[in-house]
GROMACS .gro file of C-alpha atoms in nm:
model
  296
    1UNK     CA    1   7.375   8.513  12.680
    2UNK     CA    2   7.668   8.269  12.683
    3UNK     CA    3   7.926   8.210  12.414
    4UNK     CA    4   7.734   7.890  12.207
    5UNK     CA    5   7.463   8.156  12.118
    6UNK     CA    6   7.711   8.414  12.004
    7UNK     CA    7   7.905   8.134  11.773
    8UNK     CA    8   7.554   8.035  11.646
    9UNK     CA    9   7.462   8.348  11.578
   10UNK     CA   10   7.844   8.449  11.407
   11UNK     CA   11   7.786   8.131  11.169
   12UNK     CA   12   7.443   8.215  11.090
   13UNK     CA   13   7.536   8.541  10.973
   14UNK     CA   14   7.782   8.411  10.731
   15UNK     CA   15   7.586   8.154  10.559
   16UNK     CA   16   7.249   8.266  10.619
   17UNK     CA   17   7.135   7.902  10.650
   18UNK     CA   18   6.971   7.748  10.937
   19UNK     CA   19   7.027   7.430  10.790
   20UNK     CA   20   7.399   7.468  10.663
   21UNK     CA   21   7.517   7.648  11.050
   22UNK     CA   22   7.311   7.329  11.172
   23UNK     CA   23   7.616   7.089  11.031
   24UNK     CA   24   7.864   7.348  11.043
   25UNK     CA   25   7.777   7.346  11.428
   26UNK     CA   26   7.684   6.945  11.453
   27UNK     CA   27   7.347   7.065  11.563
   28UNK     CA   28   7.007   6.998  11.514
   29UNK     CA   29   6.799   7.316  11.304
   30UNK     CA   30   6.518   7.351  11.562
   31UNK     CA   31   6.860   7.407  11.837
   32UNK     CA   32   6.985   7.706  11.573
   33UNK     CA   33   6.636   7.828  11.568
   34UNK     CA   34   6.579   7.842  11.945
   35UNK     CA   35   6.966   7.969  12.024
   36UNK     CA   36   6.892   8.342  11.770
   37UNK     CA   37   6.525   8.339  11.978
   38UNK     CA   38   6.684   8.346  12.253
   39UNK     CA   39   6.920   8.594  12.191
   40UNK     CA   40   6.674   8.802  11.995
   41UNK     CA   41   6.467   8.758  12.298
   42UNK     CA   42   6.748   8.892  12.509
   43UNK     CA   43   6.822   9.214  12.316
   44UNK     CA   44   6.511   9.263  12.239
   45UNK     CA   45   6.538   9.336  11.880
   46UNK     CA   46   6.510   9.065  11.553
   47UNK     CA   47   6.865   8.963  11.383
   48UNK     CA   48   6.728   8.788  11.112
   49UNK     CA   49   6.509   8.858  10.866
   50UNK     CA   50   6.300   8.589  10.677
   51UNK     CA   51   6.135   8.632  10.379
   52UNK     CA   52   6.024   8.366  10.166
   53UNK     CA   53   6.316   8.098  10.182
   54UNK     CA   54   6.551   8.383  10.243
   55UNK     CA   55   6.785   8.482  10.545
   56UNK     CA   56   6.858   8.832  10.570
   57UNK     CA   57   7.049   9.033  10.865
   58UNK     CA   58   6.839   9.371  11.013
   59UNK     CA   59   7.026   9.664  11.078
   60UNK     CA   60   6.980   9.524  11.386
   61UNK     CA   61   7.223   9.197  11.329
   62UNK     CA   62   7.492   9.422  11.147
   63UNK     CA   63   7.551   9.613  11.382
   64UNK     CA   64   7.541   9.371  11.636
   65UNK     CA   65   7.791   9.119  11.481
   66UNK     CA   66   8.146   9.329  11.546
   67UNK     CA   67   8.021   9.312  11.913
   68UNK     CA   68   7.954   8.917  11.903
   69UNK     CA   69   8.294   8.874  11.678
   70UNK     CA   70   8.497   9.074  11.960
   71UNK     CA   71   8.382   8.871  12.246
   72UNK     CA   72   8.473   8.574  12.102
   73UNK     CA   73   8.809   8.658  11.948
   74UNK     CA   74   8.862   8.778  12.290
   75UNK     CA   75   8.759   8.456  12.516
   76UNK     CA   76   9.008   8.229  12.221
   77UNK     CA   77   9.287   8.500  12.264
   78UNK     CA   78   9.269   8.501  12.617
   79UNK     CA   79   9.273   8.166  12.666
   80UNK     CA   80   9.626   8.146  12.364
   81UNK     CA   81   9.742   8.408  12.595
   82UNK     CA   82   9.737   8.214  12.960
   83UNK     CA   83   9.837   7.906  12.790
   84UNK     CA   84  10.121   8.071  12.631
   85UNK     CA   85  10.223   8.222  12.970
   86UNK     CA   86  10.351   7.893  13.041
   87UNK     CA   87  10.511   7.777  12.768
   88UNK     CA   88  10.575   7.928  12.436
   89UNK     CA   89  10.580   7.598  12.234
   90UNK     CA   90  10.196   7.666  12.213
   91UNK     CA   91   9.914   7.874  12.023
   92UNK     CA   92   9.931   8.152  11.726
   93UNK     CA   93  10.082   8.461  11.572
   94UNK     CA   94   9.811   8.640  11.467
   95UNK     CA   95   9.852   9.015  11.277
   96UNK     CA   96   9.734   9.193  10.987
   97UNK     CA   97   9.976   9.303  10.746
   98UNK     CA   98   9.933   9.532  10.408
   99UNK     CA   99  10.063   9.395  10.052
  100UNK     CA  100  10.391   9.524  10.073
  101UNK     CA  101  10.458   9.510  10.444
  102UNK     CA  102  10.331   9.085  10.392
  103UNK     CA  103  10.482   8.999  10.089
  104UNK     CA  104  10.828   9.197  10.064
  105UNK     CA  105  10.941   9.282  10.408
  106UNK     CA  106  10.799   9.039  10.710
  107UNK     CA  107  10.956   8.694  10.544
  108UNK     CA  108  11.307   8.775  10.674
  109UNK     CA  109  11.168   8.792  11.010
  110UNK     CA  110  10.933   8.551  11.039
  111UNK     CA  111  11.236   8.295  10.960
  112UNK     CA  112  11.378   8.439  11.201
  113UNK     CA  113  11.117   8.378  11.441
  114UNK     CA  114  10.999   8.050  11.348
  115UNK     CA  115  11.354   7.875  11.431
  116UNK     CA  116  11.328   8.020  11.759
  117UNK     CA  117  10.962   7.928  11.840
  118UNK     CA  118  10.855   7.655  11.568
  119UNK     CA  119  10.529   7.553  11.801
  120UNK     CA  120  10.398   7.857  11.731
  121UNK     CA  121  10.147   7.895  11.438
  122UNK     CA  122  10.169   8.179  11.214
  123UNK     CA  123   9.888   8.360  11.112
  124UNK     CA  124   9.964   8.662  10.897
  125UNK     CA  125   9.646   8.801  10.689
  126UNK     CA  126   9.760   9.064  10.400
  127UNK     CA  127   9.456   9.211  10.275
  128UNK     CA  128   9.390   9.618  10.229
  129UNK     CA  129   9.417   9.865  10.504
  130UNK     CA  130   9.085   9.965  10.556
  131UNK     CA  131   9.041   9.584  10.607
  132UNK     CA  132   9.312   9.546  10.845
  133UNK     CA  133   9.149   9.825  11.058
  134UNK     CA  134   8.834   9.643  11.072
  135UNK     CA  135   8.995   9.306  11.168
  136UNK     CA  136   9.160   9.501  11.481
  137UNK     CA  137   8.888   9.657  11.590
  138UNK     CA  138   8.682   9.309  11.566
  139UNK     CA  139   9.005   9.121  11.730
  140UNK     CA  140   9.085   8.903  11.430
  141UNK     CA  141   9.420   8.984  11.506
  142UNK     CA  142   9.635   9.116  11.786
  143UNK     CA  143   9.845   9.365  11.594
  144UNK     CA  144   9.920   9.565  11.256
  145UNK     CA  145  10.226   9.591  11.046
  146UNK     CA  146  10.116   9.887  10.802
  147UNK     CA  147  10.227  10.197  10.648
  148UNK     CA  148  10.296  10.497  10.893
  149UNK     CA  149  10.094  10.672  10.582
  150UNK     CA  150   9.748  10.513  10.674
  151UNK     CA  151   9.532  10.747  10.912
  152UNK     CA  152   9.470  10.580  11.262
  153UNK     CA  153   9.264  10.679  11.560
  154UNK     CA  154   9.585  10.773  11.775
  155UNK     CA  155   9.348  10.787  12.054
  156UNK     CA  156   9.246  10.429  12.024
  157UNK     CA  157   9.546  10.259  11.867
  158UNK     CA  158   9.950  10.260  11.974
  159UNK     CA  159  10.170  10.270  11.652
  160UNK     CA  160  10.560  10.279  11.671
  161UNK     CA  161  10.767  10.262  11.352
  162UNK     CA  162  11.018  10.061  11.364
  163UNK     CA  163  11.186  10.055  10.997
  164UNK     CA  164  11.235  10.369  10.709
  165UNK     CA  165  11.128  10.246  10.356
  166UNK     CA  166  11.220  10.470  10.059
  167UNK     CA  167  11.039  10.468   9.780
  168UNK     CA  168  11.217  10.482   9.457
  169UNK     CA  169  11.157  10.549   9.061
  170UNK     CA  170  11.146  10.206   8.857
  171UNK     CA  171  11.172  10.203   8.451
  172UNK     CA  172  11.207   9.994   8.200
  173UNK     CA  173  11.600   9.930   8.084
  174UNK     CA  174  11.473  10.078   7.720
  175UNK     CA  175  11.296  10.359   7.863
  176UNK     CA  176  11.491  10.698   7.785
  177UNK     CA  177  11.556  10.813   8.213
  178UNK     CA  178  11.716  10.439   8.245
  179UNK     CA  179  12.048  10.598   8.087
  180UNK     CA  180  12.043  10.880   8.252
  181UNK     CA  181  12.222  10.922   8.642
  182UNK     CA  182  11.975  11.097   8.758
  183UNK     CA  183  11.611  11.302   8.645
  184UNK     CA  184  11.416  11.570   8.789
  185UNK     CA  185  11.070  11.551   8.967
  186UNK     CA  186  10.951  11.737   8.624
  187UNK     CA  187  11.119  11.506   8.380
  188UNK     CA  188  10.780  11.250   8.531
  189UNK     CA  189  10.498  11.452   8.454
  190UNK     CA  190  10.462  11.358   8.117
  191UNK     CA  191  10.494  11.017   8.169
  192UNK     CA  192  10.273  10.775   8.248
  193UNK     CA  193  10.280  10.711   8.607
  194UNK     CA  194  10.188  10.328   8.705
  195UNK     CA  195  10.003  10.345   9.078
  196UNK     CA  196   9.760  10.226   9.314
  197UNK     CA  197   9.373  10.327   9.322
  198UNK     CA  198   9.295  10.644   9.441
  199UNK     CA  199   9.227  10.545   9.818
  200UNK     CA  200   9.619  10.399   9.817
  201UNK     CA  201   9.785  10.505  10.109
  202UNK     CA  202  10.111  10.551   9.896
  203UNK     CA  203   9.941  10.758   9.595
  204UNK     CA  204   9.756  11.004   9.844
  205UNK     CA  205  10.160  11.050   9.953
  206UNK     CA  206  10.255  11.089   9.614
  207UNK     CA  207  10.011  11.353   9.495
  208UNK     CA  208  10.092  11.551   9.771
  209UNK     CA  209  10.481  11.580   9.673
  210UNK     CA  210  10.403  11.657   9.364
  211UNK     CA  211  10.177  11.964   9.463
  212UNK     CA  212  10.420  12.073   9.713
  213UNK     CA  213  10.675  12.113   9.461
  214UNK     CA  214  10.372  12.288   9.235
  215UNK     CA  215  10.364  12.018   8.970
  216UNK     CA  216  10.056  11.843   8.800
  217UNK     CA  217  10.078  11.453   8.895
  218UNK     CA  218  10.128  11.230   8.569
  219UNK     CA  219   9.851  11.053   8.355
  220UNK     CA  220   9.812  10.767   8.584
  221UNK     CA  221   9.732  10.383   8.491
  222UNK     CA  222   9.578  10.265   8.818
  223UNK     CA  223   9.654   9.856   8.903
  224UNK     CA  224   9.589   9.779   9.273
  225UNK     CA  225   9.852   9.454   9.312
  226UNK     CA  226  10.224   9.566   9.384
  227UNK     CA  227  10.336   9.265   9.144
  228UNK     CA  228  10.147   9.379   8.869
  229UNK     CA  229  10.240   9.756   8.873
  230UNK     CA  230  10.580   9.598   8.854
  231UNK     CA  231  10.514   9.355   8.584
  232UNK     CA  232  10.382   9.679   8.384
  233UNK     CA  233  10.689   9.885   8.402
  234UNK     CA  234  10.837   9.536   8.287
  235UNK     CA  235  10.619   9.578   8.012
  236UNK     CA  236  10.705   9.957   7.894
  237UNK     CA  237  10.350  10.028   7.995
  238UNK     CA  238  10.498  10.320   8.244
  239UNK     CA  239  10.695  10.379   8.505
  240UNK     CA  240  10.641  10.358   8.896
  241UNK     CA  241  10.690  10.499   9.252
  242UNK     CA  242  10.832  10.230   9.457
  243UNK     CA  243  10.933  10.056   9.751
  244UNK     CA  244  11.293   9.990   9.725
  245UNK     CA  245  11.321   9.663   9.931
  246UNK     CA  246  11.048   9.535   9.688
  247UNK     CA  247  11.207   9.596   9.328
  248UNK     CA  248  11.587   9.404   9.490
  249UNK     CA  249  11.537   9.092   9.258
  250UNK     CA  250  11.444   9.274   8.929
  251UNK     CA  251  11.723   9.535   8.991
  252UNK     CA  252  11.996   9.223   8.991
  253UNK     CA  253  11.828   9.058   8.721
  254UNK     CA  254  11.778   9.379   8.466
  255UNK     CA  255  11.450   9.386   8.469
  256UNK     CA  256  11.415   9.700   8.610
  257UNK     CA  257  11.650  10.013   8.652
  258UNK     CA  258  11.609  10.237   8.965
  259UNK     CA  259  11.699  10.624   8.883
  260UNK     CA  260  11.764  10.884   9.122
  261UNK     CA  261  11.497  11.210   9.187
  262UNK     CA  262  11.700  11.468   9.209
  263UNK     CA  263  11.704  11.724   9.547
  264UNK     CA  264  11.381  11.472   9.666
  265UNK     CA  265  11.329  11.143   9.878
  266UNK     CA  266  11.041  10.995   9.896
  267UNK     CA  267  11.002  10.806  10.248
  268UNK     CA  268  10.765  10.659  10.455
  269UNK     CA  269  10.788  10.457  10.809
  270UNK     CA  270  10.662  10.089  10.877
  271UNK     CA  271  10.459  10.069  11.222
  272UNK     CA  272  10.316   9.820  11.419
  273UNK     CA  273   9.982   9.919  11.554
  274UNK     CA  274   9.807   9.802  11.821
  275UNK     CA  275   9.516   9.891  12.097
  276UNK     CA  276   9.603  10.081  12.299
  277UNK     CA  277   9.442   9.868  12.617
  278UNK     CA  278   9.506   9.536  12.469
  279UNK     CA  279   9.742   9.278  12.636
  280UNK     CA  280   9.928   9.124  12.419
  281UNK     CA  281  10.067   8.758  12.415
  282UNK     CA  282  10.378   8.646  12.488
  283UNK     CA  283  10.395   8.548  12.129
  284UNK     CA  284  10.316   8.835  11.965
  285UNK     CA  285  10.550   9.065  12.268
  286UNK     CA  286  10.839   8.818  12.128
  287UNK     CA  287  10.786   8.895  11.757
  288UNK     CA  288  10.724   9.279  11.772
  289UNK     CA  289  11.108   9.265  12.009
  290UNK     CA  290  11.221   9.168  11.685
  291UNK     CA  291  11.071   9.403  11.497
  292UNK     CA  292  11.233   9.690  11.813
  293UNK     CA  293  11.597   9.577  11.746
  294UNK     CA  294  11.603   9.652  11.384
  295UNK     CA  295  11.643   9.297  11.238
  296UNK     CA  296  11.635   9.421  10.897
   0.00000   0.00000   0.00000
């Protein structure tokens, strides 16, 4: 089985065409047709169902894809990696990162590390966690940069935090806790409480404080987008839980007004996360040394 059948097979699957992965692949159909025989012929097992006009994957082709996507993530980061050996002007930066991790806190460094290597191409994908885990097991990308809050296989993965965020209460400058110096942990349970859905890394973190100091968590408006939750405290339509280093702009401006939990501190570590028997490139061993010498 060599690598033109797996990339035939990998484009197949995502537009379940043989006539589209024909030109995707400047091929001729009948070539598609005979590369998945071939490999069906090799495992043993069909990849593709057809009914009708219709192209289906079996069970079969699921679970065969991560396996096909892995090998050939691997033979293009392999050969970034020897190239880059040499000389550092070449090849790609490629990690997953969640929203807030993407958006608020990786810009400052990636300046950083684009003046010192501006040959190298950055390829940052922000997208949710359970995503990210899927894309490093698959080898989309080398490494994480995620919340020290989202569950891991320890066993499988290396994680080292390398910066403390605090999360901090946001409200509105007309809200009635924006005059105040300070408010309790109970002063929030009858407000309503602006968060993430349910599976939210941060909110799972969250409910937990509030149990452990034996309080009810808030009425909760859900919005999954760290911008919009903002946007809604804006708005009076609640308050929020939030990263400081993300609310810096709409504390200067007025938009928002940070208040201070009294006797708690809510924290959580940013890691980078990688496998465990991965190499990694030069590139990516240069930007997590940034990363190690606390450039924020």
């Amino acid at each position: 089985m060599n690598i033109n059948k797996l990339q035939t097979f990998i484009t197949l699957t995502e537009c379940l065409n043989f006539t589209e992965a024909a030109e995707i692949l400047y091929c001729s159909q009948p070539s598609v047709s005979m590369q998945i025989q071939s490999i069906e012929e090799e495992l043993g097992v069909p990849l593709f169902d057809r009914i009708g006009k219709k192209l289906y994957l079996t069970k079969q082709g699921e679970n065969f894809k991560p396996y096909a996507e892995q090998i050939i993530n691997l033979l293009h980061t392999a050969k970034d990696h020897i190239k880059q050996l040499e000389d550092l002007s070449y090849g790609t930066l490629s990690f997953g990162a969640s929203n807030f991790v993407g958006v608020y806190l990786l810009p400052m460094i990636l300046r950083g590390y684009t003046k010192k290597f501006p040959q190298i191409k950055i390829n940052m994908n922000i997208t949710a966690s359970n995503h990210l885990v899927h894309m490093l097991e698959s080898n989309k990308v080398e490494f994480l940069i995620i919340s020290d809050r989202i569950e891991i296989d320890e066993s499988r993965f290396q994680r080292k935090t390398f910066y403390e965020d605090e999360l901090v209460l946001i409200v509105n400058p007309l809200h009635p806790l924006a005059h105040k110096q300070e408010c309790t942990l109970e002063d929030l349970v009858n407000e309503t409480l602006i968060i993430k859905p349910d599976k939210s890394a941060t909110r799972i973190y969250l409910e937990k404080k509030f149990a452990e100091y034996g309080l009810e968590f808030p009425t909760q408006m859900e919005i999954s987008n760290l911008e919009g939750i903002k946007q809604g405290v804006i708005h009076e339509l609640g308050v929020s839980i939030v990263s400081s280093f993300a609310i810096q702009q709409e504390i200067k401006s007025g938009l928002l007004v940070k208040v201070n939990i009294k006797g708690v501190k809510f924290n959580r570590g940013i890691s980078y996360v990688y496998h465990r028997n991965k190499h990694l490139s030069p590139a990516a061993k240069q930007f997590i040394s940034l990363l190690d010498t606390n450039y924020l």
